[in-house]
Short mmCIF file of C-alpha atoms in Angstrom, two decimals:
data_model
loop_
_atom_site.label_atom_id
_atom_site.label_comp_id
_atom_site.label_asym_id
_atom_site.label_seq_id
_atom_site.Cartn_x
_atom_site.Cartn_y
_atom_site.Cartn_z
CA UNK A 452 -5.64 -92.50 38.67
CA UNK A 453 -2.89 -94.96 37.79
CA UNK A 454 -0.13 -95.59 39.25
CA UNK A 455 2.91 -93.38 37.11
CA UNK A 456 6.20 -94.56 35.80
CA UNK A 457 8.98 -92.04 35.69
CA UNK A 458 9.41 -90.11 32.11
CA UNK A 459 12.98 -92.34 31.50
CA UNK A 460 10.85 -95.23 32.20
CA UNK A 461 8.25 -94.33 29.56
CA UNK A 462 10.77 -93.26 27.40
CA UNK A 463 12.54 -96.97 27.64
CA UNK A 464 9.27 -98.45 27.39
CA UNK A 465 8.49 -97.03 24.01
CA UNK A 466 11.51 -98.53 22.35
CA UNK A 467 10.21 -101.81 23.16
CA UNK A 468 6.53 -101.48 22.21
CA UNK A 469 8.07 -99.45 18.70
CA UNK A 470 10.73 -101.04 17.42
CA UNK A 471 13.21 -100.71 14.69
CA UNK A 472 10.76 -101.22 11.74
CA UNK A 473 7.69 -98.96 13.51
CA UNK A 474 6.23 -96.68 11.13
CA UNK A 475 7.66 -93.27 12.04
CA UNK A 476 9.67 -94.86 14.85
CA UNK A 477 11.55 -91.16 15.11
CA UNK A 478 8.54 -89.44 16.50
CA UNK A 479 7.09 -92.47 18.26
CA UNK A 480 10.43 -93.47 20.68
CA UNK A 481 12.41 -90.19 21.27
CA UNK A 482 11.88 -87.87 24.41
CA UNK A 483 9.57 -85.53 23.33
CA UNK A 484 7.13 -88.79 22.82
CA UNK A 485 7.98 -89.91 26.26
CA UNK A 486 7.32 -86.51 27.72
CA UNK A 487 3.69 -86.81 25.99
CA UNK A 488 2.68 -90.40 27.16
CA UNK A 489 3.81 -89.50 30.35
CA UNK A 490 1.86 -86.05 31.06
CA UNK A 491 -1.29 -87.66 29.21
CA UNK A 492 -1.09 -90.98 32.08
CA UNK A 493 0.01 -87.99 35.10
CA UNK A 494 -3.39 -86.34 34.33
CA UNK A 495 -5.65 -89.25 33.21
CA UNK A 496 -6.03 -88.57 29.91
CA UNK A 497 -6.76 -92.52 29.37
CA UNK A 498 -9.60 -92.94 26.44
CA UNK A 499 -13.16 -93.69 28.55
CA UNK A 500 -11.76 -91.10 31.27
CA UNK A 501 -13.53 -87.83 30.12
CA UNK A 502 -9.95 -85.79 30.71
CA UNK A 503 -8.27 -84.72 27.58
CA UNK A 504 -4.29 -83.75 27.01
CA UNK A 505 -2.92 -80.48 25.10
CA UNK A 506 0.01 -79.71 23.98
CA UNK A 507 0.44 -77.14 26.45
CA UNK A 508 0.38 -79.83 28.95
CA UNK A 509 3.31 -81.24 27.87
CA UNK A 510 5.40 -77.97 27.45
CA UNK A 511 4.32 -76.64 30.58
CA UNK A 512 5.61 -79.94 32.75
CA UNK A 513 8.30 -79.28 35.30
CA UNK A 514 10.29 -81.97 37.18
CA UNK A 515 8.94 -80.64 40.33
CA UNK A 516 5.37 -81.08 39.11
CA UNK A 517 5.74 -84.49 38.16
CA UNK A 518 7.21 -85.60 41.10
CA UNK A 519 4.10 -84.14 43.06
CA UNK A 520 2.16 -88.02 42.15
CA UNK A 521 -0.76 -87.86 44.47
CA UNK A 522 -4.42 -87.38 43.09
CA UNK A 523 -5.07 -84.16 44.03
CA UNK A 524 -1.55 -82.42 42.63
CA UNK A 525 -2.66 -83.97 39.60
CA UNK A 526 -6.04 -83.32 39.06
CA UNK A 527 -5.10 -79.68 39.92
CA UNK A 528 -2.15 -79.21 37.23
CA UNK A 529 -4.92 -80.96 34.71
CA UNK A 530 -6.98 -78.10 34.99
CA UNK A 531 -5.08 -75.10 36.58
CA UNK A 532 -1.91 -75.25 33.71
CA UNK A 533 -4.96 -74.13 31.24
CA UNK A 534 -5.64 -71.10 32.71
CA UNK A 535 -3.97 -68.15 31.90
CA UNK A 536 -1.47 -66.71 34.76
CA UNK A 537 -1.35 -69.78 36.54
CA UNK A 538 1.87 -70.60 37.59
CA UNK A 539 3.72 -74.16 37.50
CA UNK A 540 6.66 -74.62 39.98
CA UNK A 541 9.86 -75.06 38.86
CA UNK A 542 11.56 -75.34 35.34
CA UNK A 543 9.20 -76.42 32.19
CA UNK A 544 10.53 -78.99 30.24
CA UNK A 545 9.94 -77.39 26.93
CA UNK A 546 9.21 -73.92 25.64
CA UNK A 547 6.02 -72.55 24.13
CA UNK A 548 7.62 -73.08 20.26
CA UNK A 549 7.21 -76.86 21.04
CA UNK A 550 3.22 -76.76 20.54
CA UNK A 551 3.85 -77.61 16.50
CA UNK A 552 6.42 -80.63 17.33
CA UNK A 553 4.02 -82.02 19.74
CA UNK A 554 0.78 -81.41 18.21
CA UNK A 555 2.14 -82.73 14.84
CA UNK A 556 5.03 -84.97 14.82
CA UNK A 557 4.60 -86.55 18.39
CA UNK A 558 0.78 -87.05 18.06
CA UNK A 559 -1.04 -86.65 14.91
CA UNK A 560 2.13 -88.34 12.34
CA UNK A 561 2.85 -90.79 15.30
CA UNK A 562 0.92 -92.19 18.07
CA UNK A 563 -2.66 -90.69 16.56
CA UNK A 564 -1.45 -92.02 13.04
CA UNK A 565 -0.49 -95.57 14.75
CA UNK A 566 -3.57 -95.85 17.04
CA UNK A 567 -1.95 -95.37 20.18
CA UNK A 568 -4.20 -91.84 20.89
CA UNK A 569 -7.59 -91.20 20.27
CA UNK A 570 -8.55 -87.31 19.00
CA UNK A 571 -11.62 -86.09 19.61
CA UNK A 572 -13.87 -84.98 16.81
CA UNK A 573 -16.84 -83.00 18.36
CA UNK A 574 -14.26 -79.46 18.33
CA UNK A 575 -13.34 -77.38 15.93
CA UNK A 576 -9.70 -77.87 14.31
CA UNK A 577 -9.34 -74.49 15.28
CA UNK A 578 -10.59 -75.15 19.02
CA UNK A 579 -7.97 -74.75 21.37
CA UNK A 580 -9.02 -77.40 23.66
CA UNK A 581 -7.29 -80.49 24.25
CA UNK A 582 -8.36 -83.36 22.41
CA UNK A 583 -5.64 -86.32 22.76
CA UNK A 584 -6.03 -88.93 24.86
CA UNK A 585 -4.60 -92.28 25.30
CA UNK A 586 -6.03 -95.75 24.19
CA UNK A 587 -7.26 -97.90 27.36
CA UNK A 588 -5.06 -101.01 25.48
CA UNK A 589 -1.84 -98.28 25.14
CA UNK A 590 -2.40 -96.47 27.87
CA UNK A 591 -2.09 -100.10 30.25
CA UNK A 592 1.35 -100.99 28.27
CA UNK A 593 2.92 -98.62 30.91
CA UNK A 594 1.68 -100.29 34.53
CA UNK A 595 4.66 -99.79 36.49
CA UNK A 596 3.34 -103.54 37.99
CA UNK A 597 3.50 -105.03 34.62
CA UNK A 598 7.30 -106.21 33.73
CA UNK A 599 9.23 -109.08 32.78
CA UNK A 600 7.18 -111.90 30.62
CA UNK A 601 4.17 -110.65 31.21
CA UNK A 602 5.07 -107.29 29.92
CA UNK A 603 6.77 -108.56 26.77
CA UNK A 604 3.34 -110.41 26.53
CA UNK A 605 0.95 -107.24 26.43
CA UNK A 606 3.14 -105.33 24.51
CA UNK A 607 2.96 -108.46 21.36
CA UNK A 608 -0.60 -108.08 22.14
CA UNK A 609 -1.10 -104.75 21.26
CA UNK A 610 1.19 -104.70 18.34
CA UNK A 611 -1.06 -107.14 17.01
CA UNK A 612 -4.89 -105.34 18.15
CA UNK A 613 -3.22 -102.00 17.30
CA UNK A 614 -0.93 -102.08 14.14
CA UNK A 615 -1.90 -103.08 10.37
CA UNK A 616 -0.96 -106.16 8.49
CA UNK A 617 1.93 -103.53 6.42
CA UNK A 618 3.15 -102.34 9.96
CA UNK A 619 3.54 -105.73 11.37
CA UNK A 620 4.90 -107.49 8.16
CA UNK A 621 7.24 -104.90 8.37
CA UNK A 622 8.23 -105.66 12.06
CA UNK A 623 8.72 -108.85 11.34
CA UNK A 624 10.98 -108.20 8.52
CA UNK A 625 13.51 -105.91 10.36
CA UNK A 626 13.58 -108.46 13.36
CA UNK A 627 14.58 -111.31 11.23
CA UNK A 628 17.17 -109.12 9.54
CA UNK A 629 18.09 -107.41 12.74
CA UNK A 630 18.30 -110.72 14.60
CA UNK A 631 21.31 -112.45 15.65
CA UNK A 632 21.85 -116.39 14.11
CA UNK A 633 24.58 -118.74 14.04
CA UNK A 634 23.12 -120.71 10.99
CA UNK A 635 23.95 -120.27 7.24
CA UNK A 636 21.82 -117.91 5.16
CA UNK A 637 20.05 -119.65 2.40
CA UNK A 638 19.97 -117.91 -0.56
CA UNK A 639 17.71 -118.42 -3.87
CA UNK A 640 18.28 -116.81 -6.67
CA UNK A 641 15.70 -115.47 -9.63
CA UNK A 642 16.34 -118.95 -11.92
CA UNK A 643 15.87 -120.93 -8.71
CA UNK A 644 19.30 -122.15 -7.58
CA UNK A 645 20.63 -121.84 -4.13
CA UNK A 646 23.54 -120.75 -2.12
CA UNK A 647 25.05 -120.61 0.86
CA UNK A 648 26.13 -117.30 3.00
CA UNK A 649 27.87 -116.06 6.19
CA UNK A 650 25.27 -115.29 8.86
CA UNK A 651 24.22 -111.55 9.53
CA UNK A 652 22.42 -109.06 8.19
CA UNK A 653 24.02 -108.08 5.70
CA UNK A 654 23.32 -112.17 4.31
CA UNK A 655 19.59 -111.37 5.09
CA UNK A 656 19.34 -107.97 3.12
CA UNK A 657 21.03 -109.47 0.05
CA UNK A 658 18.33 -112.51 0.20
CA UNK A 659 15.88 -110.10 0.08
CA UNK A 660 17.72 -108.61 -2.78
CA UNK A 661 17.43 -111.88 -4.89
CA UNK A 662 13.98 -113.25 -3.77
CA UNK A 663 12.41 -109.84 -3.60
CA UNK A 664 13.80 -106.75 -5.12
CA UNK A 665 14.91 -108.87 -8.11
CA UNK A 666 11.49 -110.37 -9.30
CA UNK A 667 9.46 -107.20 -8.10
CA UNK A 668 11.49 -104.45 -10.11
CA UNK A 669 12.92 -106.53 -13.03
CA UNK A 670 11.30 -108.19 -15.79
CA UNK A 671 13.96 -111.06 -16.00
CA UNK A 672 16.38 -110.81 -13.49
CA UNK A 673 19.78 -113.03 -13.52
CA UNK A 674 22.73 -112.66 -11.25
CA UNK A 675 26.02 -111.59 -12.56
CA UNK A 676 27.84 -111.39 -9.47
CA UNK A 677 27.20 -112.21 -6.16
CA UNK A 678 30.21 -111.27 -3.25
CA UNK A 679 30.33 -111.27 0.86
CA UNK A 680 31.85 -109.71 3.55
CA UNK A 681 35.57 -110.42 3.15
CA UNK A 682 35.48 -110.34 -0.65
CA UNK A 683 34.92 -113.75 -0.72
CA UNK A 684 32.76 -114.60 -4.30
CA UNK A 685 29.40 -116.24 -3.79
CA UNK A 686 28.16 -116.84 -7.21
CA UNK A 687 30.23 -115.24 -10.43
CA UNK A 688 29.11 -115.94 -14.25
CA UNK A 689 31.57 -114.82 -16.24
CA UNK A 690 29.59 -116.53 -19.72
CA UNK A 691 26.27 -114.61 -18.86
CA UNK A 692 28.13 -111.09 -18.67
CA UNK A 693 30.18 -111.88 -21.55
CA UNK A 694 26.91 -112.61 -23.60
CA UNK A 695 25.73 -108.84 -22.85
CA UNK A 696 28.86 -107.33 -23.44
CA UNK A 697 30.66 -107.03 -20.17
CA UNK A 698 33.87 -108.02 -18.73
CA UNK A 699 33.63 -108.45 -15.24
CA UNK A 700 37.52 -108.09 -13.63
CA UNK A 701 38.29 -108.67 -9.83
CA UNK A 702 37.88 -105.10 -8.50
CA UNK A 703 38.12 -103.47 -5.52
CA UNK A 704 35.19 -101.19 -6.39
CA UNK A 705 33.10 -103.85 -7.64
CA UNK A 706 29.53 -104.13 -5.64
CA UNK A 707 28.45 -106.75 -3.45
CA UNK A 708 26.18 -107.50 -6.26
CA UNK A 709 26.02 -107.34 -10.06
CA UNK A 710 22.16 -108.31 -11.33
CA UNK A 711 20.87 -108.36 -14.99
CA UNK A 712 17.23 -107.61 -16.66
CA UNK A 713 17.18 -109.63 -19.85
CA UNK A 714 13.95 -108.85 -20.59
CA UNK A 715 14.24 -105.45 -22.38
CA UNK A 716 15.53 -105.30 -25.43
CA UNK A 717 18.94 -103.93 -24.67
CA UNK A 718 19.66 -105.67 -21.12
CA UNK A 719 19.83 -103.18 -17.71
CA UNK A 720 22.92 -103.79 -15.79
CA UNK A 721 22.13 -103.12 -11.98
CA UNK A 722 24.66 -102.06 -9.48
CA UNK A 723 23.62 -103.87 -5.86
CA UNK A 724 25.27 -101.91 -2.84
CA UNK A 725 23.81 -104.02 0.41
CA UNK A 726 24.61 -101.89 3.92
CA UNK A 727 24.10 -103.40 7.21
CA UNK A 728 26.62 -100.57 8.68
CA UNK A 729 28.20 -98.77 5.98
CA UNK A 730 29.65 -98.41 2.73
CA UNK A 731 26.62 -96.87 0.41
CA UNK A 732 26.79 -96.52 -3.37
CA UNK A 733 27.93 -92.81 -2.69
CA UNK A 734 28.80 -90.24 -5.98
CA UNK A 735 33.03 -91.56 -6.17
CA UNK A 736 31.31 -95.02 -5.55
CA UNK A 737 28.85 -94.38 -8.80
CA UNK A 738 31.71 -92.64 -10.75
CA UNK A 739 33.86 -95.41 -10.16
CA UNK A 740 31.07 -98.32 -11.64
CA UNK A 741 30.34 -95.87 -14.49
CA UNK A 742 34.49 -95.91 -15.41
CA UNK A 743 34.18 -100.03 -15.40
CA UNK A 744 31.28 -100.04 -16.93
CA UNK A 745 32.35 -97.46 -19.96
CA UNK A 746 35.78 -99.34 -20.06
CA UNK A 747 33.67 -102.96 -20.96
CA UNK A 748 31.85 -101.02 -23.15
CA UNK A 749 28.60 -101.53 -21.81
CA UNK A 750 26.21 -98.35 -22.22
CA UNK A 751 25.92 -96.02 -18.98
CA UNK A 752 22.20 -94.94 -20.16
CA UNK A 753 21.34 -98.89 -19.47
CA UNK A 754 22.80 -99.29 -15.68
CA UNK A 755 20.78 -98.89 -12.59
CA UNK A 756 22.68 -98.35 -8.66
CA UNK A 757 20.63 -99.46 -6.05
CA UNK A 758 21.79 -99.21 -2.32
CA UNK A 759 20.10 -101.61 -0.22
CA UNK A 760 19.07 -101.19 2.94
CA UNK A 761 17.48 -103.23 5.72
CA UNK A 762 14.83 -100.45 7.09
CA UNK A 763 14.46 -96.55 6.51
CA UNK A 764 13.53 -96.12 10.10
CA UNK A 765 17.09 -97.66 11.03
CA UNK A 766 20.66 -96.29 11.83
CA UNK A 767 22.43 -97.56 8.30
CA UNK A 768 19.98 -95.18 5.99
CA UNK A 769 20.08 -92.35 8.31
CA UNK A 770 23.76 -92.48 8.70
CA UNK A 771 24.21 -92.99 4.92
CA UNK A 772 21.72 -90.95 3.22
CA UNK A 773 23.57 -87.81 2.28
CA UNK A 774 26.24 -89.93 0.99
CA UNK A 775 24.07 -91.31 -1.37
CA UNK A 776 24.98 -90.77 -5.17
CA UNK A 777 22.28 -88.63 -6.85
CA UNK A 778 21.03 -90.80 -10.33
CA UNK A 779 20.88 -93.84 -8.29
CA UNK A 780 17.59 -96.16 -5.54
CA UNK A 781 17.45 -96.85 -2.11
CA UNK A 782 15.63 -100.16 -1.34
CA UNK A 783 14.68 -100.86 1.68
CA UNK A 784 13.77 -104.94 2.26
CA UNK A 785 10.56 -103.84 5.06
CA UNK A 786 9.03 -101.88 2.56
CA UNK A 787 9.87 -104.20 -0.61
CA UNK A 788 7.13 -102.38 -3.18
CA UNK A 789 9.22 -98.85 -2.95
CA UNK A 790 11.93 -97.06 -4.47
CA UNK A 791 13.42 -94.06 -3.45
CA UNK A 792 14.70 -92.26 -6.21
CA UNK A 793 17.65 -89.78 -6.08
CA UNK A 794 16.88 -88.17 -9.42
CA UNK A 795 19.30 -85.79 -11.50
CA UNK A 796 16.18 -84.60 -13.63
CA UNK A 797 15.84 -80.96 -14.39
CA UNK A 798 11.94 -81.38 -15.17
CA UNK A 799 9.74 -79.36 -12.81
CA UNK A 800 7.72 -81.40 -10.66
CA UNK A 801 4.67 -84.17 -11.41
CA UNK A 802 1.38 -84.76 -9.01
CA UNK A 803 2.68 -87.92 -8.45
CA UNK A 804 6.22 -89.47 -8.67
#
């Protein structure tokens, strides 16, 4: 068998191999994942090894029985924890009611779903032997011998043998926009100019705002308004809002962007609300635009609010996301093609939204 890191150190393991950006990072990184990886390496259940891990396992795992690290203490919990009466020393990390969180949410919506674990297919669903076990590649991520560079190394590897093309253009997406830089973000915007902004992430998000969300979800996109952190006014055309009826007045509740769709018939004004930290288009937020907007005379049934966001999987949505006004999007710049859509309709439900 190999040699075993501790749980903590599996559990600070997995937020390096799944980063911010990881499909379903939630059930991939927190302990109950780390509990899992580390019962399925303490009893060999490593793909090729003919042992298999259960969720009762996991639940059954005491911290006196994973400190016993020798062969034959584990080979003997492998088997003897599956048979009824037997009796594990010490206190078990989880209760019996933790079979669903493990079974579904640890392993088959994360690391089955992300190709981390193998499943056997030879039983019965309703069989209730295990079936996990770990992928040779994964299952090698967590040599205590293997640190440093050479670490850092295998774990790129894997990410990319193991995830999709989506999964790791999505990676790469929250790293830039996670990542710390010194140098001026370049912006372009829909008709092709440039400019100039500070450096962070909130600079990224609202580049991916203008070369992405813009051209994917409007027709004919044009920038209004364009501000930064510190209220400090990137781009402003006061001629193009004038032309669709809309006078644009230095406000505190004004967005960090204003964009335009000229291509329908009556133009769609679109409220931009870019959070690195904070600071969503929440319902006062929404009521406020709607005031400006109905004060410039502009028609509320042809404005849009869109909060954009740098990831789902990240701290900023999950902080934000009951603050967020109902009739308005999230965006989310690692997952460009979707919307979420906080709807006020009173229709019953469709197959597909």
């Amino acid at each position: 068998m190999m040699a075993l890191l501790t749980r903590e150190e599996v559990h600070a393991r997995l937020q390096v191999i799944f980063p911010d950006g990881s499909p379903n990072r939630a059930y991939l990184t927190r302990m109950l994942a780390a509990s899992t990886v580390f019962v399925a390496l303490y009893i060999d259940a490593i793909e090729g090894n003919g042992t298999y891990l259960g969720p009762k396992h996991v639940y059954r795992m005491t911290n006196e029985q994973a400190a016993q690290i020798d062969d034959a203490s584990r080979a003997a919990y492998s088997a003897g924890v599956l048979r009824t009466g037997t009796q594990i020393e010490g206190r078990r990390w989880y209760q019996d009611n933790t079979r669903e969180p493990i079974r579904d949410e640890t392993l088959r919506e994360g690391l089955v779903a992300i190709g981390a674990v193998t499943e056997r297919t030879d039983l019965a669903t309703t069989s209730s032997k295990p079936r996990y076990a770990l992928k040779a590649s994964f299952a090698a991520l967590f040599d205590p011998a293997l640190t440093g560079e050479a670490l850092q190394a295998r774990i790129t590897a894997w990410q990319a043998e193991a995830l999709n093309k989506g999964a790791l253009a999505r990676l790469a997406i929250v790293r830039r926009g996670a990542g710390v830089s010194t140098d001026q973000v370049l912006v372009t915007f829909p008709n092709g100019e440039t400019r100039r902004m500070k450096p962070g992430p909130s600079s990224e998000i609202t580049r991916a705002v203008m070369e992405v969300f813009a051209p994917t979800f409007l027709t004919d996109p044009a920038v209004v308004f364009l501000s930064e952190s510190g209220n400090k006014v990137v781009a402003r055309d006061d001629e193009l809002a004038r032309s669709i009826g809309l006078a644009i007045q230095a406000d505190k509740n004004l967005p960090d962007t204003i964009l335009v769709d000229l291509g329908p018939a009556h133009p769609l004004l679109v409220f931009v609300e870019v959070v690195a930290t904070d600071g969503p288009i929440s319902q006062r937020r929404k009521e406020a635009l709607e005031e400006l907007v109905a004060e410039a005379g502009f028609p509320a049934e042809h404005v849009a609010f869109v909060t954009a966001y740098l990831d789902r999987s990240a701290g900023p949505f999950k902080k934000t996301v009951d603050s967020l006004a109902w009739g308005s999007y999230a965006w989310f710049a690692a997952e460009p093609e979707r919307l979420v859509v906080f709807s006020e309709a009173h229709r019953g439900l469709n197959g597909r939204p």
